[in-house]
């Protein structure tokens, strides 16, 4: 990584609109909140000109890129207090950066289309609120590609790597454990097995790391941790944009939601 290149991140973004519910959750989100709040310090003086969020909450047959200068909100959750359907995260979009993302992807032979209507989903605004609470950094979202192929998403990351030298922070927003049918004590063993494998894999040299990611389904408790892998695929993009760089575990706890092991990673 050159001295001017920004790192990339895979962030476990937590559940629903949690940054607006801290009084309700008590200290349950303290560790995740602290890890997200620390990202600007990690970046130092290199405040990005924009953030590209690869969100687990958007899939398309061909990649789509949010291109609205003023993205609306998407309340893609259910069963939360009424006020959480009125919250706002008012960061601007960046049509210019969206066009650059499209240019890089199309140039690599990856079909990608601008979406002028797409708003911020909770995988974006719940992760970004603790990082930039003033909502003063433009955000562009990128969908996942249907089929959820790890190799395709690593290739997407590779195509986007030049953004790191252009002041754009690439964040893959998902969750390292995502089995909503066992989101608590029932999922504890599977989450700990998978998370231990994931952290060990991220500590390997980049080529070995990639080999593990491509074969992630062979990991201990892989399908128990991710019955459907959309919350893991943003990790592939973050890795792909930083395939020459080492990875660091920037957030880990063993008792998320009382029982689960979850992690986040920085590349570079």
Coordinates of C-alpha atoms in Angstrom, one line a residue:
X1 CA 0.0 0.0 0.0
X2 CA 1.4 3.4 -0.9
X3 CA 1.5 6.1 1.8
X4 CA -1.4 7.9 0.1
X5 CA -3.8 4.9 -0.2
X6 CA -6.6 4.7 2.3
X7 CA -7.3 1.3 4.0
X8 CA -10.4 -0.6 3.3
X9 CA -12.8 -2.1 5.9
X10 CA -15.2 -4.8 6.5
X11 CA -17.6 -3.7 9.3
X12 CA -20.1 -5.7 11.3
X13 CA -22.9 -3.1 11.3
X14 CA -25.1 -4.3 14.1
X15 CA -28.8 -4.7 14.1
X16 CA -31.4 -2.2 12.7
X17 CA -31.2 1.4 13.8
X18 CA -29.1 0.7 16.9
X19 CA -27.2 4.1 17.1
X20 CA -30.5 5.8 17.7
X21 CA -31.5 3.3 20.4
X22 CA -28.6 3.4 22.8
X23 CA -30.8 4.3 25.8
X24 CA -32.8 1.2 25.0
X25 CA -29.8 -1.2 24.6
X26 CA -27.8 0.0 27.6
X27 CA -24.2 -1.0 27.1
X28 CA -24.9 -3.7 24.6
X29 CA -23.4 -1.8 21.7
X30 CA -20.6 -0.1 23.6
X31 CA -17.8 -2.1 22.0
X32 CA -19.1 -1.8 18.4
X33 CA -19.8 1.9 18.8
X34 CA -16.3 2.5 20.1
X35 CA -14.7 0.6 17.3
X36 CA -16.6 2.6 14.7
X37 CA -15.9 5.9 16.4
X38 CA -12.2 5.0 16.3
X39 CA -12.0 4.8 12.5
X40 CA -11.4 8.6 11.9
X41 CA -8.4 8.3 14.3
X42 CA -7.1 5.4 12.3
X43 CA -7.3 7.5 9.1
X44 CA -5.5 10.4 10.8
X45 CA -5.6 13.5 8.7
X46 CA -6.8 11.6 5.7
X47 CA -10.5 12.4 5.9
X48 CA -11.9 10.9 2.8
X49 CA -13.5 12.9 0.1
X50 CA -16.3 10.2 0.0
X51 CA -17.1 6.8 1.3
X52 CA -18.1 3.9 -0.9
X53 CA -20.3 1.5 1.1
X54 CA -20.7 -2.0 -0.3
X55 CA -23.9 -2.9 1.5
X56 CA -25.3 -6.3 2.3
X57 CA -28.8 -4.9 2.0
X58 CA -28.8 -4.4 -1.7
X59 CA -28.5 -7.0 -4.4
X60 CA -29.0 -6.8 -8.2
X61 CA -28.5 -9.0 -11.3
X62 CA -25.9 -6.4 -12.4
X63 CA -24.2 -4.1 -10.0
X64 CA -26.0 -0.9 -9.1
X65 CA -24.4 2.3 -7.7
X66 CA -26.4 5.0 -5.8
X67 CA -26.1 8.3 -7.7
X68 CA -28.4 10.6 -6.0
X69 CA -26.9 13.9 -4.7
X70 CA -29.3 13.7 -1.7
X71 CA -30.1 10.1 -0.9
X72 CA -33.4 9.4 0.9
X73 CA -33.7 6.9 3.8
X74 CA -34.7 3.3 3.5
X75 CA -36.0 1.8 6.8
X76 CA -35.3 -1.8 5.9
X77 CA -36.2 -3.3 9.3
X78 CA -39.2 -4.2 11.3
X79 CA -40.5 -4.3 14.8
X80 CA -38.5 -1.3 16.1
X81 CA -40.0 1.8 17.9
X82 CA -42.0 4.2 15.7
X83 CA -39.5 7.0 15.9
X84 CA -36.8 4.8 14.2
X85 CA -38.9 5.1 11.0
X86 CA -38.3 8.9 11.0
X87 CA -34.6 9.1 11.8
X88 CA -32.3 10.8 9.3
X89 CA -28.7 10.4 8.3
X90 CA -28.4 13.4 6.0
X91 CA -25.0 12.8 4.4
X92 CA -24.9 13.9 0.8
X93 CA -24.3 11.5 -2.1
X94 CA -21.7 12.1 -4.8
X95 CA -22.8 11.6 -8.4
X96 CA -19.2 12.3 -9.4
X97 CA -17.8 9.5 -7.3
X98 CA -20.7 7.2 -8.4
X99 CA -19.7 7.8 -12.1
X100 CA -16.0 7.0 -11.2
X101 CA -17.1 3.7 -9.6
X102 CA -19.0 2.8 -12.7
X103 CA -16.1 3.7 -14.9
X104 CA -13.7 1.5 -12.9
X105 CA -16.1 -1.4 -12.9
X106 CA -17.1 -1.2 -16.6
X107 CA -13.4 -0.8 -17.4
X108 CA -12.8 -4.1 -15.8
X109 CA -15.6 -5.8 -17.7
X110 CA -18.0 -5.7 -14.8
X111 CA -21.5 -4.4 -15.7
X112 CA -22.6 -1.6 -13.4
X113 CA -25.4 0.9 -13.6
X114 CA -26.1 4.2 -11.8
X115 CA -29.3 4.3 -9.7
X116 CA -30.5 7.9 -9.1
X117 CA -33.2 6.9 -6.6
X118 CA -31.5 4.5 -4.2
X119 CA -31.5 5.7 -0.6
X120 CA -29.4 4.8 2.5
X121 CA -30.3 1.4 4.0
X122 CA -29.5 0.6 7.6
X123 CA -26.3 -1.3 6.6
X124 CA -25.1 2.1 5.6
X125 CA -26.6 4.6 8.0
X126 CA -26.2 2.5 11.2
X127 CA -22.5 2.0 10.4
X128 CA -21.8 5.5 9.3
X129 CA -23.6 7.4 12.1
X130 CA -20.9 6.5 14.7
X131 CA -18.0 7.1 12.2
X132 CA -19.2 10.5 10.9
X133 CA -22.0 11.7 13.2
X134 CA -22.0 15.1 11.5
X135 CA -23.0 13.3 8.2
X136 CA -20.5 15.6 6.4
X137 CA -18.8 13.1 4.2
X138 CA -20.5 12.1 0.9
X139 CA -21.6 8.5 0.7
X140 CA -22.1 6.3 -2.4
X141 CA -23.5 2.8 -2.1
X142 CA -22.7 -0.2 -4.2
X143 CA -24.9 -3.3 -4.4
X144 CA -23.9 -6.9 -4.3
X145 CA -24.2 -9.0 -7.4
X146 CA -26.9 -11.7 -7.3
X147 CA -25.4 -15.2 -7.1
X148 CA -23.2 -14.0 -4.3
X149 CA -20.1 -15.5 -5.9
X150 CA -17.0 -14.9 -3.8
X151 CA -14.6 -14.7 -6.8
X152 CA -16.8 -12.2 -8.5
X153 CA -16.9 -10.0 -5.4
X154 CA -13.1 -10.2 -5.0
X155 CA -12.8 -9.1 -8.6
X156 CA -15.1 -6.2 -7.9
X157 CA -12.9 -5.1 -5.1
X158 CA -9.8 -5.3 -7.4
X159 CA -11.5 -3.1 -9.9
X160 CA -12.2 -0.5 -7.3
X161 CA -8.7 -0.5 -5.8
X162 CA -7.7 2.8 -7.5
X163 CA -10.3 4.6 -5.4
X164 CA -8.0 4.2 -2.4
X165 CA -5.5 6.6 -4.0
X166 CA -8.2 9.0 -4.9
X167 CA -9.5 9.7 -1.4
X168 CA -12.4 7.4 -1.4
X169 CA -12.8 5.1 1.6
X170 CA -14.1 1.6 0.7
X171 CA -16.3 0.0 3.4
X172 CA -17.9 -3.4 3.2
X173 CA -20.9 -3.3 5.5
X174 CA -22.2 -6.7 6.7
X175 CA -22.0 -8.9 9.8
X176 CA -19.5 -11.6 10.4
X177 CA -22.3 -13.8 11.9
X178 CA -25.8 -13.5 10.3
X179 CA -28.3 -16.3 11.2
X180 CA -31.4 -14.5 12.3
X181 CA -33.1 -17.7 13.3
X182 CA -30.3 -18.3 15.9
X183 CA -29.4 -14.7 16.8
X184 CA -28.5 -15.3 20.5
X185 CA -27.6 -18.1 22.7
X186 CA -28.7 -20.7 20.1
X187 CA -26.1 -19.4 17.7
X188 CA -23.2 -19.0 20.2
X189 CA -21.3 -22.1 19.3
X190 CA -21.5 -21.6 15.6
X191 CA -20.6 -18.0 15.8
X192 CA -17.6 -18.7 17.9
X193 CA -16.4 -21.5 15.6
X194 CA -16.8 -19.4 12.4
X195 CA -15.4 -16.2 13.9
X196 CA -12.3 -18.0 15.1
X197 CA -11.7 -19.3 11.6
X198 CA -12.4 -15.9 10.1
X199 CA -9.9 -14.1 12.4
X200 CA -7.2 -16.7 11.8
X201 CA -7.8 -16.4 8.0
X202 CA -7.5 -12.6 8.0
X203 CA -4.2 -12.9 9.9
X204 CA -2.7 -14.9 7.0
X205 CA -0.6 -13.6 4.1
X206 CA -2.9 -12.0 1.4
X207 CA -2.7 -14.9 -1.0
X208 CA -3.6 -17.5 1.7
X209 CA -6.3 -15.2 3.0
X210 CA -7.9 -15.1 -0.5
X211 CA -7.7 -18.9 -0.8
X212 CA -9.6 -19.2 2.5
X213 CA -12.2 -16.6 1.4
X214 CA -12.9 -18.4 -1.8
X215 CA -13.5 -21.6 0.1
X216 CA -15.3 -20.1 3.0
X217 CA -18.1 -22.7 2.9
X218 CA -15.6 -25.3 4.1
X219 CA -15.0 -23.3 7.3
X220 CA -16.2 -24.6 10.7
X221 CA -20.0 -23.9 11.1
X222 CA -19.9 -21.8 7.9
X223 CA -23.5 -22.4 6.9
X224 CA -24.8 -22.2 10.5
X225 CA -23.2 -18.8 10.7
X226 CA -24.3 -17.7 7.2
X227 CA -27.3 -19.7 5.9
X228 CA -27.3 -17.1 3.2
X229 CA -24.0 -15.2 2.7
X230 CA -25.0 -11.7 1.7
X231 CA -23.7 -10.3 5.0
X232 CA -20.3 -11.9 4.4
X233 CA -19.8 -10.9 0.7
X234 CA -18.9 -7.3 1.5
X235 CA -15.8 -8.7 3.1
X236 CA -14.7 -10.1 -0.2
X237 CA -14.9 -6.7 -1.8
X238 CA -12.9 -5.1 1.0
X239 CA -10.2 -7.8 0.6
X240 CA -10.2 -7.5 -3.2
X241 CA -9.5 -3.8 -3.1
X242 CA -6.5 -4.5 -0.8
X243 CA -5.1 -7.9 -1.9
X244 CA -1.5 -6.8 -1.4
X245 CA -2.1 -5.6 2.2
X246 CA -2.2 -7.2 5.6
X247 CA -5.4 -7.3 7.6
X248 CA -6.1 -6.2 11.2
X249 CA -8.9 -7.2 13.5
X250 CA -10.3 -3.8 14.6
X251 CA -13.4 -5.1 16.5
X252 CA -14.2 -8.3 18.2
X253 CA -16.4 -9.4 21.0
X254 CA -17.6 -12.8 22.2
X255 CA -20.9 -11.7 23.7
X256 CA -22.6 -9.6 21.1
X257 CA -26.4 -9.8 21.8
X258 CA -25.4 -11.7 24.9
X259 CA -23.7 -14.7 23.2
X260 CA -22.4 -14.2 19.7
X261 CA -18.8 -13.7 18.4
X262 CA -18.6 -11.0 15.8
X263 CA -15.6 -9.1 14.2
X264 CA -14.6 -6.3 11.9
X265 CA -11.4 -5.9 9.9
X266 CA -9.2 -3.3 8.3
X267 CA -7.1 -4.0 5.3
X268 CA -4.0 -1.9 4.8

